[in-house]
Short mmCIF file of C-alpha atoms and ligand atoms in Angstrom, two decimals:
data_model
loop_
_atom_site.label_atom_id
_atom_site.label_comp_id
_atom_site.label_asym_id
_atom_site.label_seq_id
_atom_site.Cartn_x
_atom_site.Cartn_y
_atom_site.Cartn_z
CA MET A 1 29.02 30.50 -8.64
CA LYS A 2 28.67 34.18 -7.79
CA ARG A 3 26.53 36.27 -10.07
CA ARG A 4 29.43 38.43 -11.19
CA ASP A 5 31.37 35.32 -12.26
CA PHE A 6 28.39 34.13 -14.15
CA VAL A 7 28.13 37.43 -16.00
CA LYS A 8 31.75 37.02 -17.15
CA LEU A 9 31.17 33.42 -18.09
CA SER A 10 28.00 34.17 -19.98
CA VAL A 11 29.98 36.10 -22.58
CA LEU A 12 31.64 32.84 -23.51
CA VAL A 13 28.73 30.48 -23.55
CA SER A 14 25.52 30.07 -25.45
CA THR A 15 22.19 31.64 -24.62
CA TRP A 16 20.89 28.24 -23.62
CA VAL A 17 23.51 27.91 -20.93
CA PHE A 18 22.92 31.52 -19.95
CA THR A 19 19.33 30.70 -19.18
CA GLY A 20 20.27 27.48 -17.42
CA CYS A 21 22.80 29.24 -15.22
CA PHE A 22 20.37 31.93 -14.28
CA MET A 23 17.78 29.39 -13.22
CA SER A 24 20.05 27.51 -10.88
CA ASN A 25 22.98 29.58 -9.78
CA ARG A 26 21.74 32.76 -8.24
CA ASP A 27 23.10 32.96 -4.75
CA ASP A 28 20.24 34.93 -3.23
CA GLY A 29 17.95 31.95 -2.84
CA TYR A 30 15.68 32.91 -5.66
CA GLU A 31 15.61 31.82 -9.23
CA GLY A 32 14.09 33.72 -12.10
CA GLY A 33 11.25 32.00 -13.87
CA ASN A 34 11.99 34.31 -16.78
CA SER A 35 14.74 33.91 -19.33
CA SER A 36 15.09 37.69 -19.70
CA PRO A 37 14.86 39.08 -16.18
CA ILE A 38 13.09 42.40 -15.89
CA ASP A 39 13.28 45.00 -13.16
CA ASN A 40 11.10 44.04 -10.26
CA ALA A 41 10.33 40.55 -11.59
CA LEU A 42 8.36 38.40 -9.17
CA PRO A 43 10.94 36.50 -7.12
CA ILE A 44 10.37 32.75 -7.33
CA PRO A 45 11.80 30.90 -4.31
CA SER A 46 14.27 28.31 -5.58
CA LEU A 47 13.36 24.63 -5.40
CA LEU A 48 15.72 23.12 -2.87
CA GLN A 49 17.41 19.98 -4.15
CA PRO A 50 17.82 17.22 -1.56
CA THR A 51 20.80 14.95 -1.12
CA VAL A 52 19.69 11.36 -0.84
CA LYS A 53 21.24 9.31 1.94
CA ASP A 54 19.97 5.82 2.80
CA GLY A 55 16.68 6.47 1.05
CA VAL A 56 16.09 9.74 2.91
CA ASN A 57 15.87 13.06 1.08
CA ASN A 58 17.95 15.50 3.11
CA TYR A 59 17.25 19.20 2.78
CA GLU A 60 19.84 21.61 4.19
CA LEU A 61 18.30 24.79 5.51
CA ILE A 62 20.39 27.53 7.10
CA ILE A 63 18.50 30.00 9.27
CA LYS A 64 20.48 33.22 9.16
CA GLU A 65 20.67 36.97 9.36
CA SER A 66 20.69 38.54 5.93
CA LYS A 67 20.09 41.71 3.95
CA HIS A 68 17.41 42.02 1.31
CA SER A 69 16.47 44.80 -1.10
CA PHE A 70 12.81 45.62 -0.74
CA PHE A 71 13.62 49.14 -1.98
CA ASP A 72 15.99 50.16 -4.80
CA ASN A 73 19.59 50.49 -3.66
CA ILE A 74 18.68 49.94 -0.02
CA GLN A 75 19.67 46.97 2.10
CA THR A 76 17.18 45.96 4.77
CA ASN A 77 18.19 43.64 7.60
CA THR A 78 16.26 40.40 7.56
CA TYR A 79 16.14 36.88 8.83
CA ALA A 80 16.08 34.30 6.05
CA VAL A 81 16.53 30.64 5.22
CA ASN A 82 19.42 30.06 2.77
CA GLY A 83 18.66 33.25 0.78
CA THR A 84 17.97 36.86 1.70
CA TYR A 85 14.29 36.79 2.67
CA LEU A 86 11.92 33.84 3.23
CA GLY A 87 13.34 30.46 2.23
CA PRO A 88 13.51 27.94 -0.60
CA THR A 89 10.58 25.74 -1.59
CA ILE A 90 10.69 22.09 -0.62
CA LYS A 91 8.77 19.92 -3.06
CA VAL A 92 8.03 16.37 -2.00
CA THR A 93 5.84 13.45 -3.01
CA ASN A 94 3.59 11.53 -0.66
CA GLU A 95 5.49 8.66 1.00
CA ASP A 96 8.90 10.31 0.57
CA GLU A 97 11.23 9.89 3.54
CA VAL A 98 12.50 13.36 4.29
CA SER A 99 14.82 15.08 6.71
CA LEU A 100 14.62 18.86 6.92
CA ASN A 101 17.90 19.83 8.57
CA PHE A 102 17.64 23.32 10.03
CA THR A 103 20.84 24.95 11.21
CA ASN A 104 20.35 28.06 13.33
CA THR A 105 23.08 30.62 12.76
CA LEU A 106 21.12 33.42 14.45
CA LYS A 107 22.24 34.91 17.74
CA GLU A 108 19.01 33.72 19.32
CA SER A 109 17.06 30.48 19.61
CA THR A 110 14.16 29.70 17.33
CA THR A 111 12.22 26.67 16.07
CA MET A 112 10.94 25.58 12.66
CA HIS A 113 7.44 24.14 12.39
CA GLY A 114 5.95 22.28 9.42
CA HIS A 115 2.55 23.95 9.20
CA GLY A 116 0.05 21.50 7.73
CA MET A 117 2.40 18.53 7.89
CA HIS A 118 1.21 15.25 9.38
CA LEU A 119 4.15 14.22 11.49
CA PRO A 120 5.18 12.91 14.91
CA ALA A 121 5.01 15.44 17.75
CA ASN A 122 8.77 15.45 18.28
CA MET A 123 9.25 16.43 14.60
CA ASP A 124 6.70 19.24 14.66
CA GLY A 125 9.05 22.14 15.39
CA THR A 126 6.94 23.61 18.18
CA PRO A 127 8.19 25.50 21.26
CA HIS A 128 9.28 22.06 22.52
CA GLN A 129 11.89 21.57 19.79
CA VAL A 130 14.09 24.61 20.32
CA ILE A 131 17.04 25.13 17.98
CA ALA A 132 19.70 26.98 19.97
CA PRO A 133 22.27 29.16 18.16
CA ASN A 134 24.75 27.06 16.18
CA GLN A 135 22.64 23.94 16.55
CA THR A 136 21.12 21.79 13.83
CA TRP A 137 17.71 20.23 14.36
CA SER A 138 16.19 17.77 11.92
CA ALA A 139 12.55 17.18 11.21
CA ARG A 140 12.71 13.63 9.93
CA TYR A 141 9.56 11.80 8.87
CA LYS A 142 7.74 10.00 6.10
CA VAL A 143 5.36 12.23 4.16
CA LYS A 144 1.92 10.78 4.74
CA GLN A 145 -0.83 12.98 3.34
CA LYS A 146 -2.58 14.23 0.26
CA ALA A 147 -1.23 16.76 -2.20
CA CYS A 148 -1.35 20.30 -0.85
CA THR A 149 0.62 23.48 -0.21
CA ASN A 150 2.10 23.74 3.27
CA TRP A 151 4.72 26.00 4.78
CA TYR A 152 7.43 26.12 7.40
CA HIS A 153 7.91 28.91 9.90
CA PRO A 154 9.27 29.50 13.43
CA HIS A 155 7.17 28.67 16.48
CA PHE A 156 9.36 29.86 19.34
CA MET A 157 7.50 30.67 22.55
CA GLY A 158 6.56 34.36 22.56
CA LYS A 159 8.71 35.13 19.50
CA THR A 160 6.85 33.50 16.62
CA ALA A 161 5.42 36.79 15.40
CA GLU A 162 8.75 38.61 15.39
CA HIS A 163 10.70 35.77 13.75
CA VAL A 164 8.14 35.38 10.97
CA TYR A 165 7.96 39.14 10.54
CA LYS A 166 11.71 39.36 9.97
CA GLY A 167 11.45 36.90 7.11
CA LEU A 168 11.46 33.28 8.28
CA ALA A 169 9.02 31.17 6.25
CA GLY A 170 9.02 28.96 3.18
CA PHE A 171 6.78 26.66 1.16
CA ILE A 172 6.46 22.87 1.28
CA ILE A 173 4.65 21.50 -1.76
CA ILE A 174 3.30 17.96 -1.55
CA GLU A 175 2.30 15.99 -4.60
CA ASP A 176 0.67 12.58 -4.79
CA ASP A 177 -0.42 10.16 -7.51
CA GLU A 178 -3.83 11.79 -7.68
CA SER A 179 -2.49 15.33 -8.14
CA LYS A 180 0.16 14.22 -10.64
CA ALA A 181 -2.47 12.55 -12.82
CA LEU A 182 -4.55 15.74 -13.08
CA ASP A 183 -4.24 18.17 -15.97
CA LEU A 184 -3.24 21.07 -13.71
CA PRO A 185 -0.50 23.62 -14.35
CA ASN A 186 2.55 22.12 -12.63
CA ARG A 187 5.64 23.74 -14.13
CA TYR A 188 7.15 25.41 -11.08
CA GLY A 189 7.96 29.07 -11.68
CA ILE A 190 6.28 29.07 -15.09
CA ASP A 191 2.62 28.25 -14.63
CA ASP A 192 2.70 26.90 -11.05
CA ILE A 193 3.58 29.88 -8.89
CA VAL A 194 3.92 30.17 -5.13
CA LEU A 195 2.85 33.52 -3.70
CA ALA A 196 3.71 34.36 -0.10
CA LEU A 197 1.54 37.38 0.63
CA GLN A 198 2.61 39.59 3.52
CA ASP A 199 2.41 43.16 4.73
CA ARG A 200 5.14 44.98 6.61
CA LYS A 201 5.85 48.19 8.44
CA PHE A 202 9.20 49.77 7.75
CA ALA A 203 10.97 52.53 9.67
CA ASN A 204 14.02 54.06 8.01
CA ASN A 205 13.74 51.26 5.46
CA GLN A 206 14.19 48.65 8.17
CA ILE A 207 11.57 46.10 9.15
CA ASN A 208 9.76 47.54 12.13
CA TYR A 209 8.19 45.03 14.50
CA ASN A 210 6.85 47.03 17.38
CA PRO A 211 3.12 46.49 17.90
CA SER A 212 1.21 48.64 20.36
CA ARG A 213 -1.38 47.10 22.65
CA MET A 214 -4.07 48.14 20.24
CA GLU A 215 -2.18 46.54 17.34
CA ILE A 216 -1.71 43.29 19.24
CA MET A 217 -5.46 43.29 19.67
CA ARG A 218 -6.65 44.59 16.29
CA GLY A 219 -3.80 43.39 14.07
CA TYR A 220 -0.33 44.62 13.21
CA ILE A 221 -1.23 45.79 9.72
CA GLY A 222 1.60 47.00 7.49
CA ASP A 223 1.39 49.79 4.95
CA THR A 224 3.71 47.97 2.51
CA PHE A 225 2.30 44.84 0.92
CA ILE A 226 4.87 42.37 -0.38
CA THR A 227 4.76 39.26 -2.53
CA ASN A 228 7.59 36.74 -2.17
CA GLY A 229 9.54 39.60 -0.59
CA ALA A 230 8.98 42.14 -3.39
CA ILE A 231 6.76 45.21 -3.54
CA GLU A 232 4.22 45.02 -6.35
CA PRO A 233 6.45 42.81 -8.52
CA ILE A 234 5.71 41.87 -12.11
CA PHE A 235 4.98 38.33 -13.18
CA GLU A 236 5.42 37.76 -16.90
CA ALA A 237 2.83 35.12 -17.61
CA GLU A 238 2.18 32.78 -20.47
CA ALA A 239 -1.26 33.19 -22.01
CA LYS A 240 -2.70 30.03 -20.47
CA GLU A 241 -4.12 28.70 -17.23
CA ILE A 242 -1.90 29.71 -14.32
CA ARG A 243 -1.96 28.08 -10.90
CA PHE A 244 -1.17 30.27 -7.91
CA ARG A 245 -0.42 28.62 -4.57
CA ILE A 246 -1.33 31.48 -2.28
CA LEU A 247 -0.20 31.68 1.34
CA ASN A 248 -1.41 34.36 3.70
CA GLY A 249 1.99 34.68 5.35
CA SER A 250 1.08 37.82 7.27
CA ASN A 251 1.08 38.07 11.02
CA SER A 252 -2.49 39.23 11.49
CA THR A 253 -3.95 40.68 8.31
CA VAL A 254 -6.94 39.09 6.62
CA TYR A 255 -6.76 39.50 2.86
CA ASN A 256 -9.66 39.83 0.44
CA LEU A 257 -8.10 38.95 -2.90
CA GLY A 258 -9.23 39.32 -6.47
CA PHE A 259 -8.15 40.42 -9.91
CA SER A 260 -8.29 44.03 -11.06
CA ASP A 261 -10.81 43.28 -13.82
CA ASN A 262 -12.95 41.32 -11.34
CA ARG A 263 -12.62 38.17 -13.45
CA SER A 264 -13.58 34.88 -11.92
CA PHE A 265 -11.07 32.21 -11.12
CA TYR A 266 -11.25 28.74 -9.62
CA GLN A 267 -10.11 27.71 -6.18
CA ILE A 268 -8.80 24.16 -6.51
CA ALA A 269 -7.27 23.49 -3.10
CA THR A 270 -7.67 24.38 0.55
CA ASP A 271 -4.98 24.16 3.22
CA ASN A 272 -4.50 20.41 3.18
CA SER A 273 -6.00 18.99 0.00
CA LEU A 274 -7.40 19.61 -3.41
CA LEU A 275 -11.12 20.32 -3.39
CA VAL A 276 -13.46 17.66 -4.74
CA ALA A 277 -14.19 20.02 -7.64
CA PRO A 278 -13.03 23.54 -8.57
CA VAL A 279 -15.04 26.35 -6.95
CA SER A 280 -15.62 29.50 -9.01
CA LEU A 281 -14.95 32.78 -7.17
CA ASN A 282 -14.13 36.34 -7.89
CA LYS A 283 -13.00 37.20 -4.38
CA LEU A 284 -11.06 35.02 -1.99
CA THR A 285 -10.78 35.67 1.73
CA LEU A 286 -7.64 34.28 3.34
CA SER A 287 -6.72 34.66 7.01
CA PRO A 288 -3.18 34.33 8.40
CA GLY A 289 -1.68 30.87 7.87
CA GLU A 290 -4.35 29.71 5.40
CA ARG A 291 -3.46 28.61 1.89
CA ALA A 292 -5.52 28.43 -1.28
CA GLU A 293 -4.53 27.17 -4.68
CA ILE A 294 -6.30 28.90 -7.52
CA VAL A 295 -6.28 28.53 -11.28
CA VAL A 296 -6.90 31.60 -13.40
CA ASP A 297 -7.35 31.34 -17.15
CA LEU A 298 -5.21 33.87 -19.02
CA SER A 299 -5.38 32.06 -22.35
CA SER A 300 -7.20 34.87 -24.18
CA ASP A 301 -5.22 37.69 -22.52
CA LEU A 302 -2.01 37.79 -24.55
CA GLY A 303 -0.78 41.38 -24.61
CA SER A 304 -2.78 42.57 -21.61
CA LYS A 305 -1.99 43.26 -17.98
CA ILE A 306 -4.00 42.57 -14.85
CA GLU A 307 -3.28 42.82 -11.15
CA LEU A 308 -3.81 40.54 -8.21
CA ARG A 309 -5.22 42.99 -5.70
CA GLU A 310 -6.16 43.12 -2.04
CA TYR A 311 -9.54 44.79 -1.69
CA LYS A 312 -9.86 45.36 2.04
CA TYR A 313 -6.85 47.65 2.18
CA GLY A 314 -6.75 48.61 -1.51
CA LYS A 315 -3.29 47.35 -2.36
CA THR A 316 -1.68 45.58 -5.29
CA PHE A 317 0.09 42.32 -4.55
CA LEU A 318 1.11 41.36 -8.07
CA ASN A 319 1.24 42.84 -11.55
CA ILE A 320 0.61 40.18 -14.15
CA ASP A 321 1.93 40.97 -17.61
CA ILE A 322 0.61 38.37 -20.03
CA ASN A 323 3.30 38.71 -22.66
CA LYS A 324 4.32 35.15 -23.47
CA LYS A 325 2.74 32.62 -25.77
CA ALA A 326 1.64 29.42 -24.06
CA THR A 327 4.28 26.70 -24.31
CA SER A 328 1.87 24.05 -23.08
CA ILE A 329 -1.84 23.81 -22.55
CA SER A 330 -3.85 22.51 -19.61
CA THR A 331 -7.59 22.19 -19.17
CA LEU A 332 -8.95 22.46 -15.66
CA PRO A 333 -10.49 19.09 -14.70
CA LEU A 334 -14.09 19.06 -13.50
CA SER A 335 -13.24 16.80 -10.61
CA LEU A 336 -10.06 16.96 -8.61
CA ALA A 337 -9.77 14.77 -5.54
CA SER A 338 -11.60 12.17 -3.54
CA LEU A 339 -11.71 13.10 0.13
CA ASP A 340 -12.48 11.00 3.18
CA ASN A 341 -15.50 12.55 4.79
CA LEU A 342 -15.45 11.71 8.47
CA ASN A 343 -19.02 11.15 9.58
CA PRO A 344 -19.95 13.53 12.43
CA ASN A 345 -22.41 10.87 13.67
CA ASP A 346 -19.42 8.66 14.43
CA ALA A 347 -17.98 11.28 16.77
CA VAL A 348 -17.41 9.98 20.29
CA LYS A 349 -16.72 13.36 21.84
CA THR A 350 -17.24 17.08 21.35
CA ARG A 351 -14.62 19.51 22.61
CA LYS A 352 -15.28 23.20 22.95
CA PHE A 353 -12.69 25.95 22.45
CA VAL A 354 -13.70 29.47 23.40
CA LEU A 355 -11.42 32.20 22.06
CA GLY A 356 -11.46 35.07 24.49
CA GLY A 357 -9.67 37.50 26.73
CA GLY A 358 -8.34 40.76 25.45
CA MET A 359 -8.17 42.64 28.74
CA MET A 360 -4.60 43.87 29.23
CA ASN A 361 -3.60 41.77 26.21
CA ASP A 362 -4.20 38.42 27.81
CA PHE A 363 -5.50 36.19 25.07
CA THR A 364 -7.03 32.90 26.10
CA ILE A 365 -8.60 29.66 24.93
CA ASN A 366 -11.18 28.38 27.40
CA GLY A 367 -10.08 31.07 29.82
CA LYS A 368 -6.45 29.90 29.88
CA SER A 369 -3.36 31.54 28.47
CA MET A 370 -0.71 29.27 26.94
CA ASN A 371 1.44 27.46 29.46
CA ILE A 372 4.17 25.31 27.95
CA ASN A 373 4.12 23.06 31.04
CA ARG A 374 0.39 22.32 30.86
CA ILE A 375 -1.31 19.78 28.59
CA ASP A 376 -4.80 21.10 27.89
CA GLU A 377 -6.35 18.23 25.98
CA ILE A 378 -5.59 14.52 25.63
CA VAL A 379 -6.93 13.04 22.41
CA PRO A 380 -7.17 9.27 21.89
CA LEU A 381 -5.67 8.01 18.64
CA GLY A 382 -8.27 7.08 16.04
CA ASP A 383 -11.30 8.62 17.75
CA ILE A 384 -13.53 10.75 15.60
CA GLU A 385 -14.30 13.97 17.42
CA ILE A 386 -16.14 17.21 16.88
CA TRP A 387 -14.35 20.36 17.88
CA GLU A 388 -16.44 23.46 18.33
CA VAL A 389 -14.60 26.78 18.20
CA ILE A 390 -16.34 29.91 19.45
CA ASN A 391 -15.01 33.40 18.91
CA SER A 392 -16.45 35.16 21.96
CA MET A 393 -14.84 38.48 21.04
CA ASN A 394 -15.85 41.18 18.59
CA ILE A 395 -12.51 41.01 16.78
CA ASP A 396 -11.28 38.52 14.17
CA HIS A 397 -9.46 35.32 15.06
CA ASN A 398 -8.75 32.02 13.45
CA PHE A 399 -8.05 28.55 14.77
CA HIS A 400 -5.27 26.24 13.65
CA ILE A 401 -4.44 22.71 14.74
CA HIS A 402 -1.24 20.80 14.26
CA ALA A 403 -0.82 17.10 13.44
CA THR A 404 -3.77 16.63 11.15
CA HIS A 405 -6.50 18.26 9.08
CA PHE A 406 -10.19 18.70 9.76
CA MET A 407 -13.40 19.15 7.81
CA ILE A 408 -15.74 22.00 8.65
CA ILE A 409 -19.33 20.85 9.21
CA GLU A 410 -21.02 23.95 10.61
CA ARG A 411 -20.61 27.69 10.64
CA ASN A 412 -22.64 29.66 13.16
CA GLY A 413 -24.77 26.61 13.91
CA SER A 414 -25.68 25.81 10.33
CA SER A 415 -24.25 23.30 7.89
CA THR A 416 -25.46 25.34 4.93
CA SER A 417 -23.30 28.27 6.03
CA VAL A 418 -20.13 26.28 5.37
CA LEU A 419 -18.57 27.92 2.32
CA GLU A 420 -18.09 25.86 -0.84
CA ASN A 421 -14.41 26.75 -0.90
CA GLU A 422 -13.80 25.52 2.65
CA LYS A 423 -15.04 22.00 1.99
CA GLY A 424 -11.58 20.53 1.46
CA TYR A 425 -9.19 19.46 4.19
CA LYS A 426 -8.38 22.44 6.39
CA ASP A 427 -5.92 23.11 9.18
CA THR A 428 -6.80 26.75 9.81
CA VAL A 429 -10.27 28.27 9.91
CA TYR A 430 -11.22 31.94 9.97
CA LEU A 431 -13.74 33.21 12.55
CA ARG A 432 -14.96 36.78 12.39
CA GLY A 433 -16.03 38.43 15.64
CA GLY A 434 -18.81 36.41 17.30
CA GLU A 435 -18.63 33.49 14.84
CA SER A 436 -18.48 29.82 15.67
CA VAL A 437 -17.37 26.80 13.70
CA LYS A 438 -17.71 23.05 14.17
CA PHE A 439 -15.35 20.65 12.52
CA VAL A 440 -14.84 16.91 12.57
CA VAL A 441 -11.34 15.64 13.17
CA GLN A 442 -9.42 12.46 13.79
CA MET A 443 -5.86 11.94 14.97
CA SER A 444 -4.94 9.06 12.73
CA ASP A 445 -1.21 8.58 13.43
CA TYR A 446 1.57 9.06 15.96
CA THR A 447 1.12 8.92 19.69
CA ASP A 448 3.32 10.60 22.26
CA ALA A 449 2.16 10.91 25.84
CA ASN A 450 4.75 13.55 26.69
CA ILE A 451 5.27 15.80 23.71
CA PRO A 452 2.23 17.84 22.73
CA TYR A 453 1.01 19.41 19.53
CA MET A 454 -0.44 22.92 19.50
CA TYR A 455 -3.76 24.50 18.64
CA HIS A 456 -3.94 28.25 18.48
CA CYS A 457 -5.10 31.43 16.84
CA HIS A 458 -2.79 32.01 13.87
CA PHE A 459 -2.94 35.78 14.26
CA LEU A 460 0.63 35.67 15.50
CA GLU A 461 0.27 38.59 17.92
CA HIS A 462 -2.61 36.73 19.59
CA GLU A 463 -0.69 33.46 19.61
CA ASP A 464 2.34 35.07 21.26
CA ALA A 465 0.02 36.79 23.75
CA GLY A 466 -1.31 33.42 24.92
CA MET A 467 -4.10 32.29 22.59
CA MET A 468 -2.64 28.81 22.27
CA GLY A 469 -3.09 25.43 23.92
CA GLN A 470 -1.47 22.01 23.81
CA PHE A 471 -2.78 18.50 23.18
CA THR A 472 -1.24 15.08 23.21
CA VAL A 473 -2.34 12.09 21.17
CA VAL A 474 -2.40 8.82 23.11
CU1 C2O B 501 1.56 27.82 11.41
CU2 C2O B 501 1.25 26.35 15.17
O1 C2O B 501 1.46 27.13 13.29
CU1 CU B 502 0.92 24.58 12.33
CU1 CU B 503 -6.71 35.72 17.33
#
């Protein structure tokens, strides 16, 4: 139903139906979490409903050109999935059989990668699984991992940065028995809120992706900060605990996040799992591709307003207007998840990855720029390994691996320097200039001698400029 039809119809039907229609029938890919939509309300990506065929949940995702209003009365050209900017949220439960069917209606090829998903290499959506124009490609697999917040985004050779910048990305939420049994806010769009944080440059109100050499090196930092595709939107919150699933969906901007009154909040999850216990913070650093789930207690804030701010660049991501009475109560549990700690003493091998380059914009890992025809590492299934990542440059990087998660055991040569809020399962780790990190990792499923997974810097300009390598699991 088109929105204008629904406005006509709403005259005839009850308020209850009015609200119900609004939640499910907007055609722009977003649904309002609010029964009385306000100007500049935080857009909540719609939850995509699957069609079940032979026990498989099928999700239909159309990659397309679109137009989106970042600015009042102005249409900006975008790329999007189903809607007008970004894409719908896919919410699954561990052990679900899923098929994410991506149809590319763009005029150019792309791919769609499940960042953080444990899946077979041929379902990973890397540069090896190109979706040509007018083709459909399906990522079909059984969900096999702990509850967490993942995301999907393009991974096309040399074009990842541009495709993400134009608007291609969406959330994948995984739940499991453990997470469902916890007293955590879990009403999607009400007290369980996804936040895709990005920054953009615009020229004549159009998205402007045109990094200079210096910006490829130092980061393509936008002057407009956006949250779920909106500039400083307003979230009307219930006065209760609110869970934010935060994604740094930027190309190359590291965010230092906090609330305007400097209140503390709890981080409850890292990239790939809940933490063992909540970690109290009042600032959260998140590098590109990383996710953090936080819970902030707004139960005594009815009638007040706070902001979620970015403190490195001095921007507001989200206005939070606490103007609704709580319609349910949750109490943050003291313990969250049990994690499998791989024992570093069981490691049979240490691999070293030196992030370097930078001359003439060649970015390298171990002195090599990405070559899609070269396998850089072969990892035996089931082996416990230590990977040591060294940032040999004086600029920021991070390091992301596909296929599985890891646990950080050392920062800069010391186990006590590992931060409390990075002690959950991770798939992306931030390294400031000159830093090093050691993590323990195990490829526990899926072998394929021919099709590799990727590891790379998730600063997308660096990735596209070659700071990426490939590994197979055998
Ligand atoms: Cu989020 Cu290889 O990517
Ligand atoms: Cu990934
Ligand atoms: Cu980098």
